[in-house]
Coordinates of N, CA and C in Angstrom, one line a residue:
X1422 N -46.6 -16.0 -28.7 CA -45.9 -16.4 -27.4 C -47.1 -16.3 -26.7
X1423 N -47.4 -17.8 -25.1 CA -47.8 -17.9 -25.1 C -48.0 -17.2 -23.3
X1424 N -48.5 -16.1 -22.1 CA -48.5 -15.7 -21.4 C -49.8 -15.9 -20.3
X1425 N -49.0 -15.7 -19.2 CA -50.2 -16.0 -18.1 C -50.5 -14.7 -17.0
X1426 N -51.0 -13.6 -16.7 CA -51.2 -12.8 -16.0 C -50.6 -13.2 -13.7
X1427 N -50.1 -13.1 -13.7 CA -50.1 -13.1 -11.8 C -50.2 -12.8 -10.5
X1428 N -50.4 -11.5 -11.3 CA -51.1 -10.0 -10.0 C -50.8 -8.9 -11.3
X1429 N -51.8 -8.3 -10.8 CA -52.1 -6.7 -11.3 C -52.9 -5.4 -10.1
X1430 N -51.7 -4.6 -10.5 CA -51.9 -3.2 -9.4 C -52.1 -2.3 -10.0
X1431 N -53.2 -1.4 -10.0 CA -53.0 0.2 -10.6 C -53.2 1.4 -9.7
X1432 N -53.1 1.8 -9.6 CA -53.4 3.5 -8.6 C -53.8 4.6 -9.4
X1433 N -53.9 5.8 -9.0 CA -54.1 7.1 -9.7 C -52.7 7.4 -8.8
X1434 N -52.4 8.4 -9.8 CA -50.9 9.1 -9.5 C -51.5 10.6 -9.0
X1435 N -51.2 11.9 -8.1 CA -51.1 13.0 -7.4 C -51.4 13.8 -8.2
X1436 N -50.8 13.4 -10.3 CA -51.6 14.2 -11.5 C -52.8 14.1 -12.6
X1437 N -53.1 13.0 -11.8 CA -54.2 12.1 -12.0 C -54.1 10.6 -13.5
X1438 N -53.0 10.6 -13.3 CA -52.6 9.9 -14.5 C -52.5 8.6 -13.6
X1439 N -51.9 7.2 -14.3 CA -52.0 6.3 -13.6 C -50.8 5.2 -13.7
X1440 N -50.9 4.6 -12.0 CA -49.4 4.4 -12.2 C -49.9 2.9 -12.3
X1441 N -49.5 1.6 -12.5 CA -49.6 0.8 -12.2 C -48.1 -0.9 -12.1
X1442 N -49.1 -2.0 -11.7 CA -47.6 -2.9 -12.2 C -48.6 -4.2 -12.6
X1443 N -47.8 -5.2 -13.8 CA -48.5 -6.1 -13.5 C -46.7 -7.5 -14.2
X1444 N -47.0 -8.3 -13.2 CA -46.4 -9.7 -13.3 C -46.6 -10.6 -14.0
X1445 N -45.9 -11.3 -14.5 CA -46.7 -12.5 -15.3 C -45.6 -13.1 -15.8
X1446 N -46.3 -14.1 -16.3 CA -45.1 -15.2 -16.8 C -44.9 -16.0 -18.8
X1447 N -44.2 -16.3 -18.7 CA -44.4 -16.6 -20.7 C -44.1 -18.3 -20.6
X1448 N -45.1 -19.0 -20.9 CA -44.1 -20.2 -21.1 C -43.1 -20.6 -22.0
X1449 N -42.4 -21.7 -21.2 CA -41.0 -22.0 -21.9 C -40.1 -20.7 -21.5
X1450 N -40.2 -19.8 -20.2 CA -39.5 -18.8 -19.7 C -38.8 -19.4 -19.2
X1451 N -37.8 -19.0 -18.6 CA -37.5 -20.2 -17.2 C -37.5 -18.7 -16.0
X1452 N -37.3 -16.7 -16.0 CA -38.6 -16.4 -14.5 C -39.2 -15.5 -15.4
X1453 N -40.2 -15.6 -14.3 CA -41.1 -14.3 -13.9 C -40.6 -12.9 -14.7
X1454 N -41.5 -12.0 -15.1 CA -41.5 -10.5 -15.4 C -42.7 -9.7 -15.0
X1455 N -42.1 -8.3 -14.7 CA -42.8 -7.8 -13.9 C -42.7 -6.4 -15.0
X1456 N -44.1 -6.3 -15.4 CA -43.7 -4.4 -16.6 C -44.4 -3.5 -15.3
X1457 N -43.3 -2.1 -15.0 CA -44.5 -1.0 -14.3 C -44.7 0.0 -16.1
X1458 N -46.1 0.4 -15.6 CA -47.2 1.3 -16.6 C -47.3 2.7 -16.1
X1459 N -47.4 3.9 -16.7 CA -47.3 4.6 -16.5 C -48.5 5.0 -17.8
X1460 N -49.5 6.7 -17.4 CA -49.8 7.1 -18.1 C -50.2 7.9 -17.8
X1461 N -50.5 8.8 -19.0 CA -50.8 10.6 -18.5 C -52.0 10.4 -17.9
X1462 N -53.4 12.0 -17.6 CA -54.2 12.0 -16.7 C -55.6 10.5 -17.9
X1463 N -55.2 10.9 -19.2 CA -56.8 10.2 -19.8 C -56.5 8.7 -20.0
X1464 N -55.2 8.4 -19.3 CA -55.3 7.3 -19.4 C -55.0 6.6 -20.9
X1465 N -54.8 7.3 -22.3 CA -54.2 7.3 -23.5 C -52.8 6.6 -23.8
X1466 N -52.0 8.0 -23.2 CA -50.3 7.1 -23.3 C -49.6 6.6 -22.2
X1467 N -49.8 5.8 -23.2 CA -49.0 4.9 -21.8 C -47.5 4.9 -22.5
X1468 N -46.5 4.5 -21.2 CA -44.9 4.3 -21.0 C -44.8 2.7 -20.0
X1469 N -44.0 2.1 -20.2 CA -43.9 1.0 -19.5 C -41.9 0.9 -19.1
X1470 N -41.3 0.1 -18.5 CA -40.4 -0.7 -18.2 C -40.6 -2.0 -18.4
X1471 N -40.0 -2.8 -18.5 CA -40.3 -4.5 -18.6 C -38.6 -5.1 -17.3
X1472 N -39.1 -6.3 -16.6 CA -38.1 -6.3 -15.6 C -38.5 -7.1 -15.6
X1473 N -37.3 -8.5 -14.9 CA -36.8 -10.0 -14.1 C -38.1 -9.4 -12.4
X1474 N -38.5 -10.0 -12.6 CA -40.1 -10.4 -11.0 C -38.6 -11.3 -10.1
X1475 N -38.3 -11.9 -10.1 CA -37.6 -11.9 -8.9 C -36.4 -11.5 -8.3
X1476 N -35.4 -12.7 -9.9 CA -34.0 -12.6 -10.2 C -33.4 -12.4 -11.9
X1477 N -32.4 -12.4 -12.6 CA -32.1 -12.4 -13.4 C -32.4 -13.3 -14.5
X1478 N -32.7 -13.5 -15.2 CA -32.7 -14.2 -16.0 C -31.7 -14.0 -17.5
X1479 N -32.5 -15.0 -18.8 CA -31.2 -15.1 -19.8 C -31.4 -13.4 -20.2
X1480 N -30.4 -12.9 -21.0 CA -30.7 -11.0 -22.0 C -31.7 -11.6 -22.8
X1481 N -31.7 -12.8 -23.5 CA -32.7 -13.7 -25.0 C -33.2 -13.4 -24.8
X1482 N -34.3 -13.8 -24.0 CA -36.0 -14.2 -23.3 C -36.7 -12.9 -22.6
X1483 N -35.8 -12.3 -22.1 CA -36.2 -10.3 -21.8 C -36.4 -9.7 -23.3
X1484 N -35.3 -10.1 -24.2 CA -35.1 -9.2 -25.4 C -36.5 -9.5 -26.3
X1485 N -36.6 -10.7 -25.8 CA -38.3 -12.2 -26.7 C -39.0 -11.3 -26.6
X1486 N -39.3 -10.6 -24.7 CA -40.4 -10.3 -24.3 C -41.0 -8.6 -24.6
X1487 N -39.7 -7.8 -24.7 CA -39.4 -6.4 -25.0 C -40.6 -6.8 -27.0
X1488 N -39.8 -7.5 -27.5 CA -39.9 -7.9 -28.8 C -41.4 -8.0 -29.0
X1489 N -42.0 -8.5 -28.3 CA -43.4 -9.7 -28.5 C -44.6 -8.1 -27.7
X1490 N -44.0 -7.0 -27.0 CA -45.2 -6.2 -26.3 C -44.7 -5.3 -27.9
X1491 N -43.6 -5.4 -28.5 CA -44.1 -3.7 -29.3 C -44.2 -4.4 -30.5
X1492 N -44.6 -5.7 -30.4 CA -45.3 -6.1 -32.1 C -46.8 -6.3 -31.8
X1493 N -46.9 -6.7 -30.5 CA -48.1 -7.9 -30.4 C -49.1 -7.1 -30.0
X1494 N -49.8 -5.9 -30.1 CA -50.8 -4.9 -29.6 C -51.6 -5.7 -28.5
X1495 N -52.2 -7.3 -29.2 CA -53.0 -7.3 -28.2 C -52.5 -7.9 -26.2
X1496 N -51.2 -8.3 -26.7 CA -51.1 -8.7 -25.6 C -50.3 -7.9 -24.7
X1497 N -49.8 -6.1 -25.6 CA -49.4 -4.7 -24.5 C -50.9 -4.8 -23.2
X1498 N -51.5 -4.7 -24.7 CA -53.0 -4.0 -24.1 C -54.2 -5.2 -23.5
X1499 N -53.5 -6.8 -23.5 CA -53.8 -7.6 -21.8 C -53.2 -7.2 -20.6
X1500 N -52.1 -6.4 -20.8 CA -51.1 -6.0 -19.7 C -51.8 -5.2 -18.8
X1501 N -52.2 -4.0 -19.5 CA -52.8 -2.5 -19.2 C -54.3 -2.8 -19.1
X1502 N -55.0 -3.9 -19.6 CA -56.2 -4.4 -18.8 C -56.1 -4.4 -17.8
X1503 N -55.4 -5.8 -17.8 CA -55.5 -6.8 -16.1 C -54.9 -5.8 -15.6
X1504 N -54.4 -4.0 -14.9 CA -54.0 -3.0 -14.3 C -55.4 -2.4 -14.2
X1505 N -55.8 -2.3 -15.7 CA -56.9 -1.1 -14.7 C -58.3 -2.5 -14.3
X1506 N -58.0 -3.4 -14.8 CA -58.9 -4.0 -14.0 C -58.6 -4.3 -12.0
X1507 N -57.6 -3.8 -11.8 CA -57.2 -4.0 -10.2 C -57.6 -3.0 -9.9
X1508 N -57.5 -1.9 -10.7 CA -57.3 -0.7 -10.1 C -59.2 -0.5 -9.5
X1509 N -60.4 -0.9 -10.9 CA -61.5 -0.6 -10.1 C -62.1 -1.9 -9.2
X1510 N -61.5 -2.9 -8.5 CA -61.3 -4.0 -7.8 C -61.2 -3.1 -6.3
X1511 N -60.2 -2.3 -5.8 CA -60.4 -1.3 -4.9 C -60.7 -0.4 -4.6

């Protein structure tokens, strides 16, 4: 699955953890996606929510992206890295 990151941002939460979001496209999918990211203070344990960016798209497509996030560590880590890089630039 080929992806392209189109926007990323991250902030430090009040509890010292991190909160961010990354918008990205998947080649061949009708809609772009947004992943919301949240971590603990150490930035080691991450939780996420996956959404269509602008409007709903085919359920099969978002399910495929969800499966890719679960199975492809490189993809998931690239999204986290993009958000971390956005924090460093602020």
